[in-house]
Amino acid sequence: MQEIQKINTLGIIGVGLIGGSFALALKKAGLVENVIGYGRDQQSIQQAKDLGIIDTIVTIEEMGKIADVIMIATPVKAFLSVAEVLAPVLNDKAIVCDVGSTKAEVIQWAKIAFKEKIVQFIPSHPIAGSHSSGPVAAFATLFHERNVIITPLAENKSEDVAWMQALWEACGANVQLLDQAKDHDDIFAAVSHFPHFLAASYMSFMESDAVRRQALHMGGTGFRDFTRIAAGSPEMWRDIFLSNQEAMLAQMNAFEKEFHRIRTLLENKDADQIYQWLSTAAQARRAWTTIPTDKEK
């Protein structure tokens, strides 16, 4: 295996679950000498230092001048304001990545903020998370056997993309490259964003009526599994929905047609078609759970 270039100084903007776990994973792998961090919440960023996730608390301006790799691990809607502060002071050798769940809008903002320095920005999306948040939730193995999507820009240098990929792989991740930001956003609207919308919608539906609310205590493991993701950060998911509005609405329109099709089967008591529908869904779910990861292929 080719030796991975070490990072002298890693900068994390937003030292929460994702940013903190990235820092801890690279520290564990022995690939970073010094970690500096910035956060808008002084108590949280101090906690990150106390926990040993970062070594020094700095400003964005200070980070831009000295860091070799900078991760912007903020909510999606905060990306532009952070990038606009970072861009003017970004040193020429630094690589910047994000961790956002949407890409088209983030890339658009990055081009506005970084201008000719866009060559230094490599869009990334780790498919990992937890219902816990903040630096206290961070752990070194968060990305182990999880997918990370890199959406390289035409302006990026191939060696920079390769280094970013190697760093994610050093965290234990399975890295996949997607050429088009729209493809990324369409895919994750289908497999992440819209499923979260469904879980949140159903919990809101249950909470909105006294009788249904009383029924919640009767829910079992199936209900718990179906609604688990509804407990995610409202701020983060609001930003994702708004940032990926077009793809989300397309998923809603398609699902609405399917919902009405299945409703018609039930209204008509079409037992054969209902069975076929459930059978197809069950087979698809079983097939999905047996798809090998890139490391297993």
C-alpha atoms as a printed R data frame, in Angstrom:
    type eleno elety resid chain resno       x       y       z
1   ATOM     1    CA   MET     A     1   0.000   0.000   0.000
2   ATOM     2    CA   GLN     A     2   1.312   3.429  -0.943
3   ATOM     3    CA   GLU     A     3   2.250   5.598   2.027
4   ATOM     4    CA   ILE     A     4  -0.244   8.392   2.687
5   ATOM     5    CA   GLN     A     5   1.100  11.923   2.913
6   ATOM     6    CA   LYS     A     6   0.743  13.208   6.467
7   ATOM     7    CA   ILE     A     7  -1.012  16.436   7.406
8   ATOM     8    CA   ASN     A     8   1.092  18.897   9.359
9   ATOM     9    CA   THR     A     9  -1.897  21.000  10.433
10  ATOM    10    CA   LEU     A    10  -5.531  19.925  10.116
11  ATOM    11    CA   GLY     A    11  -8.186  22.596  10.567
12  ATOM    12    CA   ILE     A    12 -11.771  21.796  11.544
13  ATOM    13    CA   ILE     A    13 -14.495  24.430  11.288
14  ATOM    14    CA   GLY     A    14 -17.379  23.061  13.331
15  ATOM    15    CA   VAL     A    15 -15.903  20.486  15.710
16  ATOM    16    CA   GLY     A    16 -18.988  18.356  16.258
17  ATOM    17    CA   LEU     A    17 -19.715  14.702  15.551
18  ATOM    18    CA   ILE     A    18 -18.412  14.646  11.959
19  ATOM    19    CA   GLY     A    19 -15.540  17.117  12.197
20  ATOM    20    CA   GLY     A    20 -14.444  15.779  15.559
21  ATOM    21    CA   SER     A    21 -14.560  12.161  14.407
22  ATOM    22    CA   PHE     A    22 -12.497  13.008  11.311
23  ATOM    23    CA   ALA     A    23  -9.831  14.574  13.510
24  ATOM    24    CA   LEU     A    24  -9.825  11.646  15.944
25  ATOM    25    CA   ALA     A    25  -9.650   9.080  13.136
26  ATOM    26    CA   LEU     A    26  -6.655  10.766  11.506
27  ATOM    27    CA   LYS     A    27  -4.946  11.156  14.881
28  ATOM    28    CA   LYS     A    28  -5.477   7.447  15.530
29  ATOM    29    CA   ALA     A    29  -4.032   6.649  12.089
30  ATOM    30    CA   GLY     A    30  -0.974   8.774  12.856
31  ATOM    31    CA   LEU     A    31  -1.610  11.010   9.859
32  ATOM    32    CA   VAL     A    32  -1.857  14.404  11.516
33  ATOM    33    CA   GLU     A    33   0.649  16.328  13.616
34  ATOM    34    CA   ASN     A    34  -1.534  19.180  14.862
35  ATOM    35    CA   VAL     A    35  -5.290  19.827  14.867
36  ATOM    36    CA   ILE     A    36  -6.705  23.328  15.143
37  ATOM    37    CA   GLY     A    37 -10.391  24.127  15.436
38  ATOM    38    CA   TYR     A    38 -12.933  26.906  15.218
39  ATOM    39    CA   GLY     A    39 -16.507  26.948  16.474
40  ATOM    40    CA   ARG     A    40 -19.131  29.631  16.964
41  ATOM    41    CA   ASP     A    41 -20.072  28.171  20.377
42  ATOM    42    CA   GLN     A    42 -17.219  28.917  22.777
43  ATOM    43    CA   GLN     A    43 -18.295  26.297  25.296
44  ATOM    44    CA   SER     A    44 -18.438  23.609  22.614
45  ATOM    45    CA   ILE     A    45 -15.071  24.448  21.045
46  ATOM    46    CA   GLN     A    46 -13.444  24.530  24.491
47  ATOM    47    CA   GLN     A    47 -14.945  21.105  25.156
48  ATOM    48    CA   ALA     A    48 -13.378  19.846  21.909
49  ATOM    49    CA   LYS     A    49  -9.990  21.018  23.171
50  ATOM    50    CA   ASP     A    50 -10.529  19.545  26.631
51  ATOM    51    CA   LEU     A    51 -11.413  16.186  25.044
52  ATOM    52    CA   GLY     A    52  -8.208  16.206  23.009
53  ATOM    53    CA   ILE     A    53  -9.986  16.370  19.655
54  ATOM    54    CA   ILE     A    54  -8.211  19.604  18.752
55  ATOM    55    CA   ASP     A    55  -4.950  20.958  20.078
56  ATOM    56    CA   THR     A    56  -5.546  24.682  19.615
57  ATOM    57    CA   ILE     A    57  -8.557  26.992  19.255
58  ATOM    58    CA   VAL     A    58  -8.122  29.511  16.437
59  ATOM    59    CA   THR     A    59 -10.094  31.936  14.297
60  ATOM    60    CA   ILE     A    60 -11.066  31.100  10.719
61  ATOM    61    CA   GLU     A    61  -8.580  33.719   9.531
62  ATOM    62    CA   GLU     A    62  -5.746  32.099  11.487
63  ATOM    63    CA   MET     A    63  -6.715  28.659  10.244
64  ATOM    64    CA   GLY     A    64  -6.738  29.726   6.614
65  ATOM    65    CA   LYS     A    65  -3.153  30.937   6.823
66  ATOM    66    CA   ILE     A    66  -1.570  27.809   8.324
67  ATOM    67    CA   ALA     A    67  -3.692  24.681   7.777
68  ATOM    68    CA   ASP     A    68  -2.839  22.068   5.136
69  ATOM    69    CA   VAL     A    69  -6.315  20.505   5.113
70  ATOM    70    CA   ILE     A    70  -9.455  22.320   6.260
71  ATOM    71    CA   MET     A    71 -12.802  20.635   6.827
72  ATOM    72    CA   ILE     A    72 -15.920  22.819   6.865
73  ATOM    73    CA   ALA     A    73 -18.184  20.689   9.051
74  ATOM    74    CA   THR     A    74 -20.999  23.167   9.591
75  ATOM    75    CA   PRO     A    75 -24.705  22.896   8.725
76  ATOM    76    CA   VAL     A    76 -25.237  23.342   4.973
77  ATOM    77    CA   LYS     A    77 -26.731  26.821   5.219
78  ATOM    78    CA   ALA     A    78 -23.707  28.114   7.125
79  ATOM    79    CA   PHE     A    79 -21.285  27.039   4.399
80  ATOM    80    CA   LEU     A    80 -21.321  30.228   2.317
81  ATOM    81    CA   SER     A    81 -20.762  32.596   5.239
82  ATOM    82    CA   VAL     A    82 -17.854  30.459   6.461
83  ATOM    83    CA   ALA     A    83 -16.325  30.135   2.987
84  ATOM    84    CA   GLU     A    84 -16.497  33.892   2.441
85  ATOM    85    CA   VAL     A    85 -14.412  34.463   5.574
86  ATOM    86    CA   LEU     A    86 -11.985  31.654   4.767
87  ATOM    87    CA   ALA     A    87 -11.367  32.342   1.069
88  ATOM    88    CA   PRO     A    88  -9.408  35.635   1.300
89  ATOM    89    CA   VAL     A    89  -6.910  34.176   3.777
90  ATOM    90    CA   LEU     A    90  -6.673  30.648   2.387
91  ATOM    91    CA   ASN     A    91  -3.056  29.688   1.784
92  ATOM    92    CA   ASP     A    92  -2.208  28.355  -1.669
93  ATOM    93    CA   LYS     A    93  -1.258  24.849  -0.512
94  ATOM    94    CA   ALA     A    94  -4.378  24.075   1.525
95  ATOM    95    CA   ILE     A    95  -7.122  21.651   0.527
96  ATOM    96    CA   VAL     A    96 -10.650  22.425   1.716
97  ATOM    97    CA   CYS     A    97 -13.467  19.890   1.966
98  ATOM    98    CA   ASP     A    98 -17.028  20.019   3.227
99  ATOM    99    CA   VAL     A    99 -19.251  17.291   4.660
100 ATOM   100    CA   GLY     A   100 -22.617  18.499   3.390
101 ATOM   101    CA   SER     A   101 -25.455  16.182   2.391
102 ATOM   102    CA   THR     A   102 -26.179  18.243  -0.718
103 ATOM   103    CA   LYS     A   103 -23.712  19.231  -3.384
104 ATOM   104    CA   ALA     A   104 -25.118  21.344  -6.239
105 ATOM   105    CA   GLU     A   105 -25.908  24.366  -4.074
106 ATOM   106    CA   VAL     A   106 -22.765  23.998  -1.960
107 ATOM   107    CA   ILE     A   107 -20.572  23.895  -5.076
108 ATOM   108    CA   GLN     A   108 -22.363  26.966  -6.405
109 ATOM   109    CA   TRP     A   109 -21.623  28.799  -3.147
110 ATOM   110    CA   ALA     A   110 -18.023  27.565  -3.155
111 ATOM   111    CA   LYS     A   111 -17.421  29.021  -6.612
112 ATOM   112    CA   ILE     A   112 -18.825  32.351  -5.447
113 ATOM   113    CA   ALA     A   113 -16.657  32.435  -2.324
114 ATOM   114    CA   PHE     A   114 -13.400  30.826  -3.454
115 ATOM   115    CA   LYS     A   115 -13.315  32.211  -7.014
116 ATOM   116    CA   GLU     A   116  -9.937  31.238  -8.537
117 ATOM   117    CA   LYS     A   117  -9.180  29.217  -5.384
118 ATOM   118    CA   ILE     A   118 -12.018  26.815  -6.232
119 ATOM   119    CA   VAL     A   119  -9.267  24.431  -7.390
120 ATOM   120    CA   GLN     A   120  -8.561  23.870  -3.679
121 ATOM   121    CA   PHE     A   121 -12.116  22.843  -2.747
122 ATOM   122    CA   ILE     A   122 -13.011  19.136  -2.915
123 ATOM   123    CA   PRO     A   123 -16.697  18.402  -2.150
124 ATOM   124    CA   SER     A   124 -17.155  15.442   0.198
125 ATOM   125    CA   HIS     A   125 -20.123  13.755   1.849
126 ATOM   126    CA   PRO     A   126 -19.604  11.134   4.583
127 ATOM   127    CA   ILE     A   127 -22.640   8.861   4.969
128 ATOM   128    CA   ALA     A   128 -22.302   8.551   8.712
129 ATOM   129    CA   GLY     A   129 -23.974  10.065  11.693
130 ATOM   130    CA   SER     A   130 -25.572   9.643  15.079
131 ATOM   131    CA   HIS     A   131 -28.455  11.098  17.024
132 ATOM   132    CA   SER     A   132 -25.896  12.529  19.413
133 ATOM   133    CA   SER     A   133 -24.157  15.761  18.510
134 ATOM   134    CA   GLY     A   134 -21.319  18.000  19.552
135 ATOM   135    CA   PRO     A   135 -17.677  17.130  20.269
136 ATOM   136    CA   VAL     A   136 -18.621  14.761  23.079
137 ATOM   137    CA   ALA     A   137 -20.318  12.526  20.485
138 ATOM   138    CA   ALA     A   138 -17.225  12.248  18.259
139 ATOM   139    CA   PHE     A   139 -15.355   8.938  18.049
140 ATOM   140    CA   ALA     A   140 -12.488   7.680  15.906
141 ATOM   141    CA   THR     A   141 -14.322   4.781  14.232
142 ATOM   142    CA   LEU     A   142 -17.423   6.687  13.080
143 ATOM   143    CA   PHE     A   143 -16.496   6.311   9.397
144 ATOM   144    CA   HIS     A   144 -15.417   2.662   9.583
145 ATOM   145    CA   GLU     A   145 -17.079   0.742   6.705
146 ATOM   146    CA   ARG     A   146 -19.241   3.784   5.922
147 ATOM   147    CA   ASN     A   147 -19.525   5.309   2.461
148 ATOM   148    CA   VAL     A   148 -17.990   8.673   1.677
149 ATOM   149    CA   ILE     A   149 -18.912  10.350  -1.602
150 ATOM   150    CA   ILE     A   150 -16.419  12.698  -3.234
151 ATOM   151    CA   THR     A   151 -17.743  14.846  -6.081
152 ATOM   152    CA   PRO     A   152 -14.595  16.198  -7.739
153 ATOM   153    CA   LEU     A   153 -14.719  19.451  -9.642
154 ATOM   154    CA   ALA     A   154 -13.247  19.883 -13.105
155 ATOM   155    CA   GLU     A   155 -10.893  22.429 -11.554
156 ATOM   156    CA   ASN     A   156  -9.486  20.036  -8.933
157 ATOM   157    CA   LYS     A   157  -5.993  18.579  -9.256
158 ATOM   158    CA   SER     A   158  -6.079  14.787  -9.522
159 ATOM   159    CA   GLU     A   159  -3.356  14.423  -6.890
160 ATOM   160    CA   ASP     A   160  -5.391  16.508  -4.418
161 ATOM   161    CA   VAL     A   161  -8.480  14.358  -4.993
162 ATOM   162    CA   ALA     A   162  -6.361  11.226  -4.535
163 ATOM   163    CA   TRP     A   163  -4.979  12.576  -1.240
164 ATOM   164    CA   MET     A   164  -8.454  13.445   0.015
165 ATOM   165    CA   GLN     A   165  -9.638   9.964  -0.923
166 ATOM   166    CA   ALA     A   166  -6.677   8.393   0.876
167 ATOM   167    CA   LEU     A   167  -7.399  10.400   4.029
168 ATOM   168    CA   TRP     A   168 -11.017   9.240   4.102
169 ATOM   169    CA   GLU     A   169  -9.910   5.658   3.505
170 ATOM   170    CA   ALA     A   170  -7.467   6.011   6.400
171 ATOM   171    CA   CYS     A   171 -10.539   6.795   8.523
172 ATOM   172    CA   GLY     A   172 -11.917   3.393   7.487
173 ATOM   173    CA   ALA     A   173 -14.362   4.691   4.874
174 ATOM   174    CA   ASN     A   174 -15.371   3.240   1.515
175 ATOM   175    CA   VAL     A   175 -14.871   6.132  -0.906
176 ATOM   176    CA   GLN     A   176 -16.892   6.520  -4.087
177 ATOM   177    CA   LEU     A   177 -16.488   9.230  -6.714
178 ATOM   178    CA   LEU     A   178 -19.472  10.875  -8.416
179 ATOM   179    CA   ASP     A   179 -18.812  13.178 -11.353
180 ATOM   180    CA   GLN     A   180 -22.028  15.197 -11.256
181 ATOM   181    CA   ALA     A   181 -23.392  17.138  -8.283
182 ATOM   182    CA   LYS     A   182 -26.953  16.721  -9.582
183 ATOM   183    CA   ASP     A   183 -26.526  12.940  -9.625
184 ATOM   184    CA   HIS     A   184 -25.383  13.100  -6.013
185 ATOM   185    CA   ASP     A   185 -28.365  15.190  -4.951
186 ATOM   186    CA   ASP     A   186 -30.882  13.037  -6.832
187 ATOM   187    CA   ILE     A   187 -29.460   9.862  -5.307
188 ATOM   188    CA   PHE     A   188 -29.457  11.157  -1.749
189 ATOM   189    CA   ALA     A   189 -32.905  12.664  -2.065
190 ATOM   190    CA   ALA     A   190 -34.045   9.098  -2.760
191 ATOM   191    CA   VAL     A   191 -32.014   7.151  -0.195
192 ATOM   192    CA   SER     A   192 -31.605   9.681   2.628
193 ATOM   193    CA   HIS     A   193 -33.473  12.967   2.468
194 ATOM   194    CA   PHE     A   194 -36.936  11.757   1.444
195 ATOM   195    CA   PRO     A   195 -36.863   8.794   3.879
196 ATOM   196    CA   HIS     A   196 -36.134  11.292   6.656
197 ATOM   197    CA   PHE     A   197 -39.051  13.405   5.444
198 ATOM   198    CA   LEU     A   198 -41.336  10.351   5.664
199 ATOM   199    CA   ALA     A   199 -40.227   9.460   9.196
200 ATOM   200    CA   ALA     A   200 -40.547  13.054  10.416
201 ATOM   201    CA   SER     A   201 -43.921  13.469   8.706
202 ATOM   202    CA   TYR     A   202 -45.291  10.356  10.358
203 ATOM   203    CA   MET     A   203 -44.099  11.360  13.825
204 ATOM   204    CA   SER     A   204 -45.629  14.809  13.309
205 ATOM   205    CA   PHE     A   205 -48.855  13.115  12.181
206 ATOM   206    CA   MET     A   206 -48.920  10.950  15.323
207 ATOM   207    CA   GLU     A   207 -48.165  13.884  17.604
208 ATOM   208    CA   SER     A   208 -50.863  16.117  16.083
209 ATOM   209    CA   ASP     A   209 -53.818  14.096  17.392
210 ATOM   210    CA   ALA     A   210 -54.573  13.225  21.029
211 ATOM   211    CA   VAL     A   211 -55.781   9.698  20.265
212 ATOM   212    CA   ARG     A   212 -52.791   8.880  18.072
213 ATOM   213    CA   ARG     A   213 -50.484  10.453  20.645
214 ATOM   214    CA   GLN     A   214 -51.859   8.119  23.312
215 ATOM   215    CA   ALA     A   215 -51.174   5.182  21.003
216 ATOM   216    CA   LEU     A   216 -47.463   5.944  20.818
217 ATOM   217    CA   HIS     A   217 -46.668   4.022  24.006
218 ATOM   218    CA   MET     A   218 -47.962   0.868  22.305
219 ATOM   219    CA   GLY     A   219 -45.414   1.077  19.488
220 ATOM   220    CA   GLY     A   220 -42.898  -1.753  19.228
221 ATOM   221    CA   THR     A   221 -39.541  -2.292  17.570
222 ATOM   222    CA   GLY     A   222 -40.969  -1.886  14.062
223 ATOM   223    CA   PHE     A   223 -42.329   1.553  14.895
224 ATOM   224    CA   ARG     A   224 -39.060   2.434  16.618
225 ATOM   225    CA   ASP     A   225 -37.019   1.375  13.582
226 ATOM   226    CA   PHE     A   226 -39.263   3.209  11.112
227 ATOM   227    CA   THR     A   227 -39.254   6.500  13.035
228 ATOM   228    CA   ARG     A   228 -35.707   6.420  14.472
229 ATOM   229    CA   ILE     A   229 -34.277   8.971  12.046
230 ATOM   230    CA   ALA     A   230 -37.022  11.493  12.867
231 ATOM   231    CA   ALA     A   231 -34.997  12.321  15.992
232 ATOM   232    CA   GLY     A   232 -32.293  13.993  13.878
233 ATOM   233    CA   SER     A   233 -31.283  17.647  14.167
234 ATOM   234    CA   PRO     A   234 -34.140  19.925  12.978
235 ATOM   235    CA   GLU     A   235 -31.638  22.613  11.962
236 ATOM   236    CA   MET     A   236 -29.571  20.238   9.866
237 ATOM   237    CA   TRP     A   237 -32.536  18.589   8.153
238 ATOM   238    CA   ARG     A   238 -34.288  21.894   7.449
239 ATOM   239    CA   ASP     A   239 -31.139  23.047   5.682
240 ATOM   240    CA   ILE     A   240 -30.869  19.803   3.708
241 ATOM   241    CA   PHE     A   241 -34.492  19.930   2.550
242 ATOM   242    CA   LEU     A   242 -34.199  23.545   1.424
243 ATOM   243    CA   SER     A   243 -30.821  23.028  -0.222
244 ATOM   244    CA   ASN     A   244 -32.082  19.982  -2.145
245 ATOM   245    CA   GLN     A   245 -35.566  21.335  -2.834
246 ATOM   246    CA   GLU     A   246 -35.797  20.350  -6.504
247 ATOM   247    CA   ALA     A   247 -34.828  16.718  -5.976
248 ATOM   248    CA   MET     A   248 -36.999  16.472  -2.853
249 ATOM   249    CA   LEU     A   249 -40.083  17.728  -4.686
250 ATOM   250    CA   ALA     A   250 -39.424  15.267  -7.506
251 ATOM   251    CA   GLN     A   251 -39.338  12.418  -4.973
252 ATOM   252    CA   MET     A   252 -42.551  13.656  -3.355
253 ATOM   253    CA   ASN     A   253 -44.345  13.796  -6.697
254 ATOM   254    CA   ALA     A   254 -43.240  10.280  -7.626
255 ATOM   255    CA   PHE     A   255 -44.125   8.877  -4.204
256 ATOM   256    CA   GLU     A   256 -47.542  10.544  -4.247
257 ATOM   257    CA   LYS     A   257 -48.393   8.602  -7.414
258 ATOM   258    CA   GLU     A   258 -47.248   5.351  -5.824
259 ATOM   259    CA   PHE     A   259 -49.188   6.110  -2.634
260 ATOM   260    CA   HIS     A   260 -52.404   6.624  -4.584
261 ATOM   261    CA   ARG     A   261 -51.782   3.446  -6.593
262 ATOM   262    CA   ILE     A   262 -51.452   1.371  -3.419
263 ATOM   263    CA   ARG     A   263 -54.425   3.129  -1.839
264 ATOM   264    CA   THR     A   264 -56.542   2.139  -4.840
265 ATOM   265    CA   LEU     A   265 -55.476  -1.495  -4.419
266 ATOM   266    CA   LEU     A   266 -56.615  -1.381  -0.788
267 ATOM   267    CA   GLU     A   267 -59.893   0.348  -1.619
268 ATOM   268    CA   ASN     A   268 -60.583  -2.369  -4.201
269 ATOM   269    CA   LYS     A   269 -59.484  -5.141  -1.799
270 ATOM   270    CA   ASP     A   270 -57.186  -6.428  -4.531
271 ATOM   271    CA   ALA     A   271 -55.516  -9.145  -2.464
272 ATOM   272    CA   ASP     A   272 -53.333 -10.517  -5.263
273 ATOM   273    CA   GLN     A   273 -51.889  -7.128  -6.202
274 ATOM   274    CA   ILE     A   274 -51.373  -6.140  -2.562
275 ATOM   275    CA   TYR     A   275 -49.485  -9.397  -2.003
276 ATOM   276    CA   GLN     A   276 -47.389  -8.796  -5.122
277 ATOM   277    CA   TRP     A   277 -46.581  -5.261  -3.981
278 ATOM   278    CA   LEU     A   278 -45.509  -6.438  -0.509
279 ATOM   279    CA   SER     A   279 -43.537  -9.339  -1.981
280 ATOM   280    CA   THR     A   280 -41.643  -7.049  -4.353
281 ATOM   281    CA   ALA     A   281 -40.841  -4.661  -1.496
282 ATOM   282    CA   ALA     A   282 -39.643  -7.482   0.774
283 ATOM   283    CA   GLN     A   283 -37.413  -8.936  -1.940
284 ATOM   284    CA   ALA     A   284 -35.931  -5.505  -2.679
285 ATOM   285    CA   ARG     A   285 -35.154  -4.956   1.016
286 ATOM   286    CA   ARG     A   286 -33.484  -8.365   1.375
287 ATOM   287    CA   ALA     A   287 -31.451  -7.793  -1.789
288 ATOM   288    CA   TRP     A   288 -30.278  -4.408  -0.526
289 ATOM   289    CA   THR     A   289 -28.948  -5.852   2.736
290 ATOM   290    CA   THR     A   290 -26.771  -8.318   0.815
291 ATOM   291    CA   ILE     A   291 -25.087  -5.748  -1.468
292 ATOM   292    CA   PRO     A   292 -21.323  -6.029  -0.770
293 ATOM   293    CA   THR     A   293 -19.257  -2.982   0.078
294 ATOM   294    CA   ASP     A   294 -16.349  -1.995  -2.158
295 ATOM   295    CA   LYS     A   295 -13.967  -3.649   0.317
296 ATOM   296    CA   GLU     A   296 -15.930  -6.933   0.106
297 ATOM   297    CA   LYS     A   297 -15.995  -7.062  -3.711
